[in-house]
Amino acid sequence: MNRILIVDDEPAVVAALQRLLKTHPCRYGKLDYRLEVETFNSPQQALDRAREASFDLVLSDYHMPGMNGIEFLGAFRQLQPDAVRIVLSGLADIDEITPALLDIDTRRFLPKPWNDSFLMACIAEALTLRELELERRAKQAAQ
Amino acid sequence: MSADIPTLFLTAITSSLVLSAALGLVGSQKAMADLRPWALALLLHATGYALFALRGSVPLPVSVIGANTAIALFVALWLVSFAGVTPSRWLVYLPVAIVAVGCASIDDLPTRSMLVSTVLVFQEASLIALVLKCSRAEPGGWQRPGPLLMIVALGINLTITLVRLIALLAGVENAGGLTTRGTFQTLIFLTGTLTPMLVSIGFMMLLWDRARLRIEEQRQTLQAVFDNTEETIGMVDAGGHLLTINRAGAARFGTTPERLHHRHFNDFLPPDVATRRLALLARTFAEGRRQTIEDDRAGHHYQLSFNPIPGKTDRAVVFATDITERKRHDIEIARRMEELTALNTTLAATREQLLHAEKRAALGRLAAGLAHEINNPVSFVQSNLGSLQGYVDDLLEITDACAQAIAASNSAECTRIAALKAENDYDYIRSDIPALLTQSRQGLERVHRVVLDLLDFACEGRAEWDWADLHHGLEVTLGVLGGRVSAKASVVRRYAATLPQVYCQPAQIHQVFMDLLQNAAQAIAEHGTITITTAQPDSQHVRITIADTGVGIPADHLAHIFDPFFTTRPVGSGQGLGLAAAYGIVTAHVGTLVCRSEPGTGSEFEITLPLEAATPHPEENPT
């Protein structure tokens, strides 16, 4: 089971994503990931939860009250640096936030509205790459 | 020679009266007012002699006192006649008083004669001293004929009186001697009678001298003004000959006044200038009033006036002022004004562009905000539709399995389900579900597309340079305009098969397309055609032509359509900035925007843009 954290201030978006992740297969090649999803409408609550539970991947909106997606992911990175960070936003221009995204070492940005299959493929790929990276690091540590 | 006494007296009286009348007549003129007391004095002189002559007929005291006092007063009046030199009052009136009192109180004739003669000597000496003093203060001194004559005549008179006084003192002369005269005495008497006449002539000469001096002084003052003014002053005759000119005027011809005197205008002026000035001169004499003209000569600009002289029909005074500098100032001021006006226009245009940019930036922010707000619900509805598709598929699978199971059991349930299916048109619902979901997704896709077009169009109000596909730009703009264009016109696209990308400010170019397309749609009254043609006139340029079948633009408006605020629409319906802004943007891209129009047929706007108006950034090459 891979643990996924979803943060968006819009409950309907959270519900739609939850629905998608629950019903849509998450496959990368032969790898088929089973996902366990936790959702939050507030980035603050999500951070509180991140202090007690670990996640493999976090999917966050950009425009949220109190704290934007970059700030949230930056804080989340401090807690769980190995989790994959993805920004999902209806923001008009990605150029505007690209530097900030790079600052928090986040390379994935998905637009709203998203394509269901593409989103699932992205998650599967990100999880695979993460696993490979963790394995490589474990090997490196063992040597 | 001997004459009887009454004749001698009569001669003296007559000469004095005639002289008095003559001088009085001359003195009646204001300029010769100095002669008036003199004439009065001569009248007193005549009176004195008349009283002497009447010695037998009137009471003695009256004639003696009157005659002597009149004579004394006569000299006193001469004394006061010297304007400018005021003698002491004692000198003037004390002798008169002494004579009057003396004559009244002294009965003895010789004593009385001695007193009167002494006073006369004193008076005459004073008069000589006064003449000397007065004439010395004036140029020429006492040696001039006038004062000299006066001094000589007075001297003679003084001598006679002195001799008589000495004779009286010595007892040689009989005090009553006037009644007994020999030839010598008669001559002496006549000389004495003649002297007032000579003194008067001398005095007149003195006055004449004074008047001449005064006139000369005035002339010199005028000459100084004439010569030292910076204006040209001259006098011309009716024929156009220069009679006089001042130094400043002559200097403007590079010569001296003497060389210009009596020369004709044609001799020293260029023909065209001379002709104009002569014509004006003729008019001055014809109309008898001042005429002015401005003309150019030798690189200078002059303002001339011809002024007729009252009472003279063949002379006019000319004034000329060099107004080159003033003119230059005027031109300079006019030029500055023009510059300011131009600057103002530029400022207005810049302000308009800024306003436009501000509006676009606002539109960009609005579009971005709107996109965000719309994208959120679109995203979850779209995703949910995907999930719904899955759910429906699953449910149908289950329904099918149930239906099969029930059909196999062949129970009453089966009949009921079949009836329910028929009632709800089950087969149609099943077949329609895919179409329903697809159409819903397509609808969402369209909403998404509109948002993207709007964003693309607004580019968030940025003026960044980038490579742009103008076909795409035209489509995006048409998409944003939507019904505003399609309601008025069918759009015909005559696009080039391939059009290279253009390095430009895409947002700005979109604005140009928007302005021109809107303009085209507004030009069409009911329904027409808008033809968009793209082409590549040469390897370095692209050309976009937007033609409409609208009302067209009248020829006299054509020159102004790109001016800010020029509009033919009613007040309030448009600011008249669209075309001006479009023109500004195209010009900023080193391109051209031209308009051809035929009223009643339509207008055609042609944009020509260079492929690279600015140097593109190396990494931004088109792919």
PDB file of N, CA and C in Angstrom, chain A residues 4-58:
ATOM      1  N   ILE A   4      -0.995   8.132   0.201  1.00  0.00           N
ATOM      2  CA  ILE A   4      -1.082   9.381  -0.557  1.00  0.00           C
ATOM      3  C   ILE A   4      -1.807  10.439   0.289  1.00  0.00           C
ATOM      4  N   LEU A   5      -1.245  11.666   0.265  1.00  0.00           N
ATOM      5  CA  LEU A   5      -1.895  12.782   0.979  1.00  0.00           C
ATOM      6  C   LEU A   5      -2.384  13.800  -0.056  1.00  0.00           C
ATOM      7  N   ILE A   6      -3.685  14.135   0.048  1.00  0.00           N
ATOM      8  CA  ILE A   6      -4.235  15.122  -0.896  1.00  0.00           C
ATOM      9  C   ILE A   6      -4.693  16.364  -0.120  1.00  0.00           C
ATOM     10  N   VAL A   7      -4.251  17.548  -0.584  1.00  0.00           N
ATOM     11  CA  VAL A   7      -4.661  18.796   0.082  1.00  0.00           C
ATOM     12  C   VAL A   7      -5.250  19.741  -0.960  1.00  0.00           C
ATOM     13  N   ASP A   8      -6.497  20.143  -0.718  1.00  0.00           N
ATOM     14  CA  ASP A   8      -7.136  21.158  -1.591  1.00  0.00           C
ATOM     15  C   ASP A   8      -8.253  21.797  -0.786  1.00  0.00           C
ATOM     16  N   ASP A   9      -8.346  23.132  -0.874  1.00  0.00           N
ATOM     17  CA  ASP A   9      -9.361  23.810  -0.068  1.00  0.00           C
ATOM     18  C   ASP A   9     -10.766  23.588  -0.622  1.00  0.00           C
ATOM     19  N   GLU A  10     -10.862  23.052  -1.828  1.00  0.00           N
ATOM     20  CA  GLU A  10     -12.165  22.831  -2.460  1.00  0.00           C
ATOM     21  C   GLU A  10     -12.596  21.372  -2.207  1.00  0.00           C
ATOM     22  N   PRO A  11     -13.591  21.133  -1.351  1.00  0.00           N
ATOM     23  CA  PRO A  11     -13.971  19.750  -0.994  1.00  0.00           C
ATOM     24  C   PRO A  11     -14.333  18.911  -2.220  1.00  0.00           C
ATOM     25  N   ALA A  12     -14.981  19.532  -3.208  1.00  0.00           N
ATOM     26  CA  ALA A  12     -15.395  18.760  -4.379  1.00  0.00           C
ATOM     27  C   ALA A  12     -14.192  18.239  -5.151  1.00  0.00           C
ATOM     28  N   VAL A  13     -13.142  19.024  -5.174  1.00  0.00           N
ATOM     29  CA  VAL A  13     -11.927  18.581  -5.862  1.00  0.00           C
ATOM     30  C   VAL A  13     -11.322  17.407  -5.112  1.00  0.00           C
ATOM     31  N   VAL A  14     -11.256  17.548  -3.793  1.00  0.00           N
ATOM     32  CA  VAL A  14     -10.712  16.468  -2.963  1.00  0.00           C
ATOM     33  C   VAL A  14     -11.515  15.183  -3.181  1.00  0.00           C
ATOM     34  N   ALA A  15     -12.845  15.340  -3.191  1.00  0.00           N
ATOM     35  CA  ALA A  15     -13.710  14.169  -3.369  1.00  0.00           C
ATOM     36  C   ALA A  15     -13.487  13.524  -4.730  1.00  0.00           C
ATOM     37  N   ALA A  16     -13.370  14.374  -5.775  1.00  0.00           N
ATOM     38  CA  ALA A  16     -13.178  13.845  -7.114  1.00  0.00           C
ATOM     39  C   ALA A  16     -11.855  13.096  -7.200  1.00  0.00           C
ATOM     40  N   LEU A  17     -10.805  13.670  -6.579  1.00  0.00           N
ATOM     41  CA  LEU A  17      -9.493  13.025  -6.622  1.00  0.00           C
ATOM     42  C   LEU A  17      -9.511  11.708  -5.854  1.00  0.00           C
ATOM     43  N   GLN A  18     -10.178  11.770  -4.727  1.00  0.00           N
ATOM     44  CA  GLN A  18     -10.265  10.559  -3.909  1.00  0.00           C
ATOM     45  C   GLN A  18     -10.956   9.439  -4.687  1.00  0.00           C
ATOM     46  N   ARG A  19     -12.051   9.816  -5.338  1.00  0.00           N
ATOM     47  CA  ARG A  19     -12.822   8.898  -6.165  1.00  0.00           C
ATOM     48  C   ARG A  19     -11.924   8.311  -7.259  1.00  0.00           C
ATOM     49  N   LEU A  20     -11.168   9.210  -7.905  1.00  0.00           N
ATOM     50  CA  LEU A  20     -10.309   8.794  -9.010  1.00  0.00           C
ATOM     51  C   LEU A  20      -9.243   7.810  -8.541  1.00  0.00           C
ATOM     52  N   LEU A  21      -8.576   8.198  -7.449  1.00  0.00           N
ATOM     53  CA  LEU A  21      -7.494   7.350  -6.960  1.00  0.00           C
ATOM     54  C   LEU A  21      -8.004   5.995  -6.463  1.00  0.00           C
ATOM     55  N   LYS A  22      -9.242   5.982  -5.994  1.00  0.00           N
ATOM     56  CA  LYS A  22      -9.818   4.754  -5.455  1.00  0.00           C
ATOM     57  C   LYS A  22     -10.214   3.816  -6.597  1.00  0.00           C
ATOM     58  N   THR A  23     -10.769   4.352  -7.661  1.00  0.00           N
ATOM     59  CA  THR A  23     -11.353   3.514  -8.696  1.00  0.00           C
ATOM     60  C   THR A  23     -10.419   3.281  -9.872  1.00  0.00           C
ATOM     61  N   HIS A  24      -9.518   4.187 -10.123  1.00  0.00           N
ATOM     62  CA  HIS A  24      -8.686   4.082 -11.315  1.00  0.00           C
ATOM     63  C   HIS A  24      -7.441   3.288 -11.001  1.00  0.00           C
ATOM     64  N   PRO A  25      -7.044   2.387 -11.893  1.00  0.00           N
ATOM     65  CA  PRO A  25      -5.798   1.658 -11.629  1.00  0.00           C
ATOM     66  C   PRO A  25      -4.599   2.592 -11.661  1.00  0.00           C
ATOM     67  N   CYS A  26      -3.622   2.277 -10.838  1.00  0.00           N
ATOM     68  CA  CYS A  26      -2.408   3.087 -10.790  1.00  0.00           C
ATOM     69  C   CYS A  26      -1.260   2.170 -11.188  1.00  0.00           C
ATOM     70  N   ARG A  27      -0.960   2.158 -12.478  1.00  0.00           N
ATOM     71  CA  ARG A  27       0.023   1.196 -12.989  1.00  0.00           C
ATOM     72  C   ARG A  27       1.191   1.899 -13.649  1.00  0.00           C
ATOM     73  N   TYR A  28       2.392   1.308 -13.428  1.00  0.00           N
ATOM     74  CA  TYR A  28       3.559   1.772 -14.177  1.00  0.00           C
ATOM     75  C   TYR A  28       4.226   0.514 -14.696  1.00  0.00           C
ATOM     76  N   GLY A  29       4.111   0.247 -15.997  1.00  0.00           N
ATOM     77  CA  GLY A  29       4.595  -1.016 -16.557  1.00  0.00           C
ATOM     78  C   GLY A  29       3.836  -2.161 -15.921  1.00  0.00           C
ATOM     79  N   LYS A  30       4.619  -3.041 -15.307  1.00  0.00           N
ATOM     80  CA  LYS A  30       3.940  -4.178 -14.674  1.00  0.00           C
ATOM     81  C   LYS A  30       3.585  -3.880 -13.234  1.00  0.00           C
ATOM     82  N   LEU A  31       4.100  -2.765 -12.744  1.00  0.00           N
ATOM     83  CA  LEU A  31       3.842  -2.440 -11.345  1.00  0.00           C
ATOM     84  C   LEU A  31       2.446  -1.878 -11.178  1.00  0.00           C
ATOM     85  N   ASP A  32       1.732  -2.435 -10.220  1.00  0.00           N
ATOM     86  CA  ASP A  32       0.362  -1.969  -9.967  1.00  0.00           C
ATOM     87  C   ASP A  32       0.317  -1.524  -8.512  1.00  0.00           C
ATOM     88  N   TYR A  33       0.114  -0.201  -8.342  1.00  0.00           N
ATOM     89  CA  TYR A  33       0.147   0.331  -6.980  1.00  0.00           C
ATOM     90  C   TYR A  33      -1.238   0.376  -6.387  1.00  0.00           C
ATOM     91  N   ARG A  34      -1.286  -0.024  -5.133  1.00  0.00           N
ATOM     92  CA  ARG A  34      -2.553   0.133  -4.409  1.00  0.00           C
ATOM     93  C   ARG A  34      -2.381   1.336  -3.489  1.00  0.00           C
ATOM     94  N   LEU A  35      -3.374   2.179  -3.524  1.00  0.00           N
ATOM     95  CA  LEU A  35      -3.204   3.471  -2.853  1.00  0.00           C
ATOM     96  C   LEU A  35      -4.114   3.606  -1.646  1.00  0.00           C
ATOM     97  N   GLU A  36      -3.542   4.222  -0.613  1.00  0.00           N
ATOM     98  CA  GLU A  36      -4.356   4.531   0.568  1.00  0.00           C
ATOM     99  C   GLU A  36      -4.331   6.060   0.687  1.00  0.00           C
ATOM    100  N   VAL A  37      -5.509   6.642   0.586  1.00  0.00           N
ATOM    101  CA  VAL A  37      -5.571   8.099   0.446  1.00  0.00           C
ATOM    102  C   VAL A  37      -6.078   8.780   1.716  1.00  0.00           C
ATOM    103  N   GLU A  38      -5.373   9.839   2.096  1.00  0.00           N
ATOM    104  CA  GLU A  38      -5.899  10.699   3.169  1.00  0.00           C
ATOM    105  C   GLU A  38      -6.058  12.097   2.585  1.00  0.00           C
ATOM    106  N   THR A  39      -7.168  12.755   2.910  1.00  0.00           N
ATOM    107  CA  THR A  39      -7.413  14.082   2.309  1.00  0.00           C
ATOM    108  C   THR A  39      -7.617  15.144   3.384  1.00  0.00           C
ATOM    109  N   PHE A  40      -7.202  16.367   3.022  1.00  0.00           N
ATOM    110  CA  PHE A  40      -7.397  17.514   3.919  1.00  0.00           C
ATOM    111  C   PHE A  40      -7.808  18.731   3.103  1.00  0.00           C
ATOM    112  N   ASN A  41      -8.650  19.559   3.708  1.00  0.00           N
ATOM    113  CA  ASN A  41      -9.037  20.817   3.048  1.00  0.00           C
ATOM    114  C   ASN A  41      -8.175  21.980   3.516  1.00  0.00           C
ATOM    115  N   SER A  42      -7.366  21.709   4.546  1.00  0.00           N
ATOM    116  CA  SER A  42      -6.528  22.786   5.063  1.00  0.00           C
ATOM    117  C   SER A  42      -5.082  22.312   5.105  1.00  0.00           C
ATOM    118  N   PRO A  43      -4.182  23.080   4.568  1.00  0.00           N
ATOM    119  CA  PRO A  43      -2.761  22.678   4.600  1.00  0.00           C
ATOM    120  C   PRO A  43      -2.232  22.549   6.020  1.00  0.00           C
ATOM    121  N   GLN A  44      -2.752  23.386   6.943  1.00  0.00           N
ATOM    122  CA  GLN A  44      -2.300  23.335   8.327  1.00  0.00           C
ATOM    123  C   GLN A  44      -2.599  21.967   8.946  1.00  0.00           C
ATOM    124  N   GLN A  45      -3.842  21.505   8.727  1.00  0.00           N
ATOM    125  CA  GLN A  45      -4.242  20.196   9.263  1.00  0.00           C
ATOM    126  C   GLN A  45      -3.411  19.090   8.630  1.00  0.00           C
ATOM    127  N   ALA A  46      -3.148  19.249   7.332  1.00  0.00           N
ATOM    128  CA  ALA A  46      -2.356  18.243   6.635  1.00  0.00           C
ATOM    129  C   ALA A  46      -0.961  18.146   7.241  1.00  0.00           C
ATOM    130  N   LEU A  47      -0.367  19.333   7.570  1.00  0.00           N
ATOM    131  CA  LEU A  47       0.968  19.325   8.180  1.00  0.00           C
ATOM    132  C   LEU A  47       0.942  18.661   9.550  1.00  0.00           C
ATOM    133  N   ASP A  48      -0.143  18.933  10.302  1.00  0.00           N
ATOM    134  CA  ASP A  48      -0.287  18.306  11.628  1.00  0.00           C
ATOM    135  C   ASP A  48      -0.284  16.784  11.492  1.00  0.00           C
ATOM    136  N   ARG A  49      -1.009  16.343  10.461  1.00  0.00           N
ATOM    137  CA  ARG A  49      -1.103  14.893  10.250  1.00  0.00           C
ATOM    138  C   ARG A  49       0.259  14.328   9.811  1.00  0.00           C
ATOM    139  N   ALA A  50       0.983  15.105   9.005  1.00  0.00           N
ATOM    140  CA  ALA A  50       2.271  14.645   8.498  1.00  0.00           C
ATOM    141  C   ALA A  50       3.282  14.461   9.616  1.00  0.00           C
ATOM    142  N   ARG A  51       3.041  15.131  10.736  1.00  0.00           N
ATOM    143  CA  ARG A  51       3.956  14.976  11.868  1.00  0.00           C
ATOM    144  C   ARG A  51       3.794  13.622  12.543  1.00  0.00           C
ATOM    145  N   GLU A  52       2.623  12.979  12.324  1.00  0.00           N
ATOM    146  CA  GLU A  52       2.403  11.699  13.012  1.00  0.00           C
ATOM    147  C   GLU A  52       2.355  10.508  12.061  1.00  0.00           C
ATOM    148  N   ALA A  53       2.101  10.753  10.776  1.00  0.00           N
ATOM    149  CA  ALA A  53       2.038   9.633   9.839  1.00  0.00           C
ATOM    150  C   ALA A  53       2.895   9.942   8.632  1.00  0.00           C
ATOM    151  N   SER A  54       3.469   8.879   8.034  1.00  0.00           N
ATOM    152  CA  SER A  54       4.347   9.106   6.883  1.00  0.00           C
ATOM    153  C   SER A  54       3.587   8.858   5.586  1.00  0.00           C
ATOM    154  N   PHE A  55       3.956   9.624   4.545  1.00  0.00           N
ATOM    155  CA  PHE A  55       3.306   9.485   3.229  1.00  0.00           C
ATOM    156  C   PHE A  55       4.361   9.290   2.159  1.00  0.00           C
ATOM    157  N   ASP A  56       3.939   8.591   1.087  1.00  0.00           N
ATOM    158  CA  ASP A  56       4.865   8.370  -0.029  1.00  0.00           C
ATOM    159  C   ASP A  56       4.756   9.502  -1.052  1.00  0.00           C
ATOM    160  N   LEU A  57       3.563  10.085  -1.123  1.00  0.00           N
ATOM    161  CA  LEU A  57       3.338  11.111  -2.144  1.00  0.00           C
ATOM    162  C   LEU A  57       2.311  12.120  -1.645  1.00  0.00           C
ATOM    163  N   VAL A  58       2.581  13.408  -1.950  1.00  0.00           N
ATOM    164  CA  VAL A  58       1.614  14.437  -1.551  1.00  0.00           C
ATOM    165  C   VAL A  58       1.217  15.251  -2.774  1.00  0.00           C
TER     166      VAL A  58
END
